[in-house]
Amino acid sequence: MNEMEITQIVEQFSRKIEPVEGKVKVMRVPDYKTVYVEHFGEVGRSILLSEYKVDGKIYWAGYSSRSDTVFVSQAS
């Protein structure tokens, strides 16, 4: 997943557009998070979130290839 694809997903998320079925999952995480720990059983994996600006709002988002999920946190 490249940065352009994540940007499109964050734009859709911020504008409340439902993601296309069969595409990656989008999961909202608590506001102001810049790191999210994804758990698989007893194993945890850190997902670093990067800053994205959409319509004057700031979001943090990151992608996990293991679960094919984009994690999004609102920052403003």
Short mmCIF file of N, CA and C in Angstrom, two decimals:
data_model
loop_
_atom_site.label_atom_id
_atom_site.label_comp_id
_atom_site.label_asym_id
_atom_site.label_seq_id
_atom_site.Cartn_x
_atom_site.Cartn_y
_atom_site.Cartn_z
N MET A 1 0.86 -1.17 0.00
CA MET A 1 0.00 0.00 0.00
C MET A 1 0.90 1.22 0.00
N ASN A 2 0.71 2.09 -0.97
CA ASN A 2 1.54 3.28 -1.03
C ASN A 2 0.83 4.48 -0.39
N GLU A 3 1.55 5.56 -0.27
CA GLU A 3 1.04 6.75 0.41
C GLU A 3 -0.18 7.34 -0.30
N MET A 4 -0.19 7.28 -1.61
CA MET A 4 -1.32 7.82 -2.37
C MET A 4 -2.61 7.04 -2.07
N GLU A 5 -2.50 5.72 -1.97
CA GLU A 5 -3.66 4.89 -1.65
C GLU A 5 -4.17 5.18 -0.24
N ILE A 6 -3.25 5.34 0.71
CA ILE A 6 -3.65 5.66 2.08
C ILE A 6 -4.32 7.03 2.11
N THR A 7 -3.79 7.99 1.36
CA THR A 7 -4.39 9.32 1.30
C THR A 7 -5.83 9.24 0.82
N GLN A 8 -6.09 8.46 -0.21
CA GLN A 8 -7.45 8.30 -0.73
C GLN A 8 -8.37 7.68 0.32
N ILE A 9 -7.87 6.70 1.04
CA ILE A 9 -8.66 6.04 2.08
C ILE A 9 -8.98 7.02 3.21
N VAL A 10 -8.00 7.83 3.61
CA VAL A 10 -8.22 8.83 4.66
C VAL A 10 -9.23 9.87 4.19
N GLU A 11 -9.14 10.30 2.94
CA GLU A 11 -10.11 11.25 2.39
C GLU A 11 -11.52 10.67 2.43
N GLN A 12 -11.67 9.42 2.02
CA GLN A 12 -12.99 8.77 2.06
C GLN A 12 -13.49 8.67 3.50
N PHE A 13 -12.60 8.31 4.41
CA PHE A 13 -12.96 8.18 5.82
C PHE A 13 -13.44 9.53 6.36
N SER A 14 -12.70 10.59 6.09
CA SER A 14 -13.04 11.90 6.63
C SER A 14 -14.33 12.44 6.05
N ARG A 15 -14.64 12.06 4.83
CA ARG A 15 -15.87 12.53 4.17
C ARG A 15 -17.01 11.54 4.35
N LYS A 16 -16.78 10.52 5.19
CA LYS A 16 -17.78 9.51 5.54
C LYS A 16 -18.30 8.76 4.32
N ILE A 17 -17.40 8.48 3.39
CA ILE A 17 -17.72 7.67 2.21
C ILE A 17 -17.37 6.23 2.55
N GLU A 18 -18.32 5.34 2.35
CA GLU A 18 -18.09 3.93 2.65
C GLU A 18 -17.01 3.37 1.73
N PRO A 19 -16.07 2.59 2.31
CA PRO A 19 -15.02 1.99 1.47
C PRO A 19 -15.61 0.95 0.53
N VAL A 20 -14.93 0.73 -0.59
CA VAL A 20 -15.37 -0.25 -1.58
C VAL A 20 -15.25 -1.64 -0.97
N GLU A 21 -16.30 -2.43 -1.14
CA GLU A 21 -16.32 -3.80 -0.60
C GLU A 21 -15.16 -4.61 -1.17
N GLY A 22 -14.51 -5.38 -0.34
CA GLY A 22 -13.40 -6.21 -0.78
C GLY A 22 -12.05 -5.52 -0.72
N LYS A 23 -12.06 -4.23 -0.51
CA LYS A 23 -10.80 -3.49 -0.37
C LYS A 23 -10.31 -3.62 1.07
N VAL A 24 -9.27 -2.91 1.39
CA VAL A 24 -8.72 -2.96 2.74
C VAL A 24 -9.74 -2.50 3.78
N LYS A 25 -9.59 -2.98 4.99
CA LYS A 25 -10.46 -2.56 6.09
C LYS A 25 -9.94 -1.24 6.63
N VAL A 26 -10.84 -0.45 7.18
CA VAL A 26 -10.48 0.81 7.81
C VAL A 26 -10.96 0.74 9.26
N MET A 27 -10.04 1.00 10.18
CA MET A 27 -10.38 0.94 11.59
C MET A 27 -10.06 2.26 12.27
N ARG A 28 -11.04 2.82 12.95
CA ARG A 28 -10.83 4.06 13.69
C ARG A 28 -10.16 3.72 15.01
N VAL A 29 -9.13 4.46 15.35
CA VAL A 29 -8.47 4.30 16.64
C VAL A 29 -8.66 5.60 17.42
N PRO A 30 -8.43 5.60 18.73
CA PRO A 30 -8.65 6.82 19.53
C PRO A 30 -7.92 8.04 18.95
N ASP A 31 -8.54 9.20 19.13
CA ASP A 31 -7.98 10.46 18.63
C ASP A 31 -6.59 10.71 19.20
N TYR A 32 -5.79 11.38 18.41
CA TYR A 32 -4.43 11.83 18.75
C TYR A 32 -3.41 10.70 18.90
N LYS A 33 -3.73 9.51 18.43
CA LYS A 33 -2.77 8.40 18.47
C LYS A 33 -1.83 8.51 17.27
N THR A 34 -0.55 8.28 17.51
CA THR A 34 0.43 8.27 16.42
C THR A 34 1.06 6.89 16.26
N VAL A 35 0.78 6.00 17.22
CA VAL A 35 1.24 4.61 17.16
C VAL A 35 0.09 3.74 17.64
N TYR A 36 -0.17 2.65 16.94
CA TYR A 36 -1.21 1.71 17.35
C TYR A 36 -0.60 0.33 17.44
N VAL A 37 -0.92 -0.42 18.50
CA VAL A 37 -0.41 -1.78 18.65
C VAL A 37 -1.50 -2.75 18.23
N GLU A 38 -1.22 -3.48 17.18
CA GLU A 38 -2.16 -4.48 16.65
C GLU A 38 -1.80 -5.82 17.29
N HIS A 39 -2.80 -6.49 17.85
CA HIS A 39 -2.56 -7.74 18.57
C HIS A 39 -3.02 -8.94 17.76
N PHE A 40 -2.18 -9.98 17.74
CA PHE A 40 -2.50 -11.27 17.14
C PHE A 40 -2.20 -12.32 18.19
N GLY A 41 -3.21 -12.72 18.94
CA GLY A 41 -2.98 -13.65 20.03
C GLY A 41 -2.13 -12.98 21.09
N GLU A 42 -0.99 -13.57 21.39
CA GLU A 42 -0.09 -13.01 22.40
C GLU A 42 0.97 -12.10 21.79
N VAL A 43 0.94 -11.93 20.49
CA VAL A 43 1.95 -11.13 19.79
C VAL A 43 1.37 -9.76 19.44
N GLY A 44 2.15 -8.71 19.65
CA GLY A 44 1.73 -7.36 19.29
C GLY A 44 2.66 -6.79 18.24
N ARG A 45 2.13 -5.94 17.41
CA ARG A 45 2.90 -5.32 16.33
C ARG A 45 2.57 -3.83 16.30
N SER A 46 3.58 -2.98 16.35
CA SER A 46 3.38 -1.53 16.32
C SER A 46 3.15 -1.05 14.90
N ILE A 47 2.12 -0.25 14.73
CA ILE A 47 1.83 0.37 13.45
C ILE A 47 2.07 1.87 13.64
N LEU A 48 3.05 2.40 12.95
CA LEU A 48 3.35 3.83 13.03
C LEU A 48 2.41 4.58 12.10
N LEU A 49 1.79 5.63 12.62
CA LEU A 49 0.83 6.41 11.84
C LEU A 49 1.50 7.69 11.35
N SER A 50 1.20 8.05 10.12
CA SER A 50 1.74 9.27 9.51
C SER A 50 0.63 10.32 9.41
N GLU A 51 1.03 11.57 9.31
CA GLU A 51 0.07 12.68 9.27
C GLU A 51 -0.46 12.89 7.86
N TYR A 52 -1.79 13.10 7.78
CA TYR A 52 -2.46 13.41 6.52
C TYR A 52 -3.41 14.56 6.78
N LYS A 53 -3.49 15.52 5.85
CA LYS A 53 -4.40 16.65 5.97
C LYS A 53 -5.49 16.52 4.93
N VAL A 54 -6.74 16.60 5.40
CA VAL A 54 -7.89 16.48 4.51
C VAL A 54 -8.89 17.57 4.89
N ASP A 55 -9.23 18.42 3.95
CA ASP A 55 -10.24 19.46 4.17
C ASP A 55 -9.96 20.28 5.43
N GLY A 56 -8.71 20.60 5.67
CA GLY A 56 -8.34 21.42 6.81
C GLY A 56 -8.24 20.67 8.13
N LYS A 57 -8.52 19.38 8.13
CA LYS A 57 -8.40 18.57 9.35
C LYS A 57 -7.16 17.68 9.25
N ILE A 58 -6.61 17.35 10.39
CA ILE A 58 -5.42 16.50 10.43
C ILE A 58 -5.81 15.12 10.94
N TYR A 59 -5.34 14.11 10.21
CA TYR A 59 -5.55 12.72 10.59
C TYR A 59 -4.20 12.03 10.64
N TRP A 60 -4.11 10.99 11.45
CA TRP A 60 -2.94 10.13 11.48
C TRP A 60 -3.41 8.78 10.97
N ALA A 61 -2.66 8.18 10.06
CA ALA A 61 -3.06 6.89 9.49
C ALA A 61 -1.85 6.02 9.21
N GLY A 62 -2.06 4.72 9.30
CA GLY A 62 -1.01 3.76 9.02
C GLY A 62 -1.61 2.46 8.52
N TYR A 63 -0.82 1.69 7.82
CA TYR A 63 -1.29 0.46 7.18
C TYR A 63 -0.59 -0.77 7.77
N SER A 64 -1.37 -1.82 7.99
CA SER A 64 -0.83 -3.10 8.42
C SER A 64 -1.03 -4.11 7.30
N SER A 65 0.07 -4.61 6.76
CA SER A 65 -0.03 -5.61 5.69
C SER A 65 -0.47 -6.96 6.26
N ARG A 66 -0.22 -7.17 7.53
CA ARG A 66 -0.59 -8.44 8.14
C ARG A 66 -2.10 -8.63 8.19
N SER A 67 -2.83 -7.58 8.53
CA SER A 67 -4.29 -7.67 8.60
C SER A 67 -4.98 -6.95 7.44
N ASP A 68 -4.20 -6.34 6.55
CA ASP A 68 -4.72 -5.57 5.41
C ASP A 68 -5.71 -4.52 5.91
N THR A 69 -5.26 -3.73 6.91
CA THR A 69 -6.11 -2.73 7.55
C THR A 69 -5.39 -1.39 7.59
N VAL A 70 -6.16 -0.31 7.37
CA VAL A 70 -5.65 1.05 7.56
C VAL A 70 -6.24 1.54 8.87
N PHE A 71 -5.38 1.99 9.78
CA PHE A 71 -5.78 2.52 11.06
C PHE A 71 -5.77 4.05 10.97
N VAL A 72 -6.87 4.68 11.41
CA VAL A 72 -7.01 6.13 11.27
C VAL A 72 -7.35 6.75 12.63
N SER A 73 -6.64 7.82 12.96
CA SER A 73 -6.86 8.57 14.19
C SER A 73 -7.02 10.05 13.82
N GLN A 74 -8.04 10.69 14.36
CA GLN A 74 -8.24 12.11 14.08
C GLN A 74 -7.43 12.94 15.06
N ALA A 75 -6.75 13.98 14.54
CA ALA A 75 -5.90 14.81 15.38
C ALA A 75 -6.41 16.22 15.52
N SER A 76 -7.37 16.62 14.73
CA SER A 76 -7.94 17.97 14.88
C SER A 76 -9.36 17.99 14.40
#
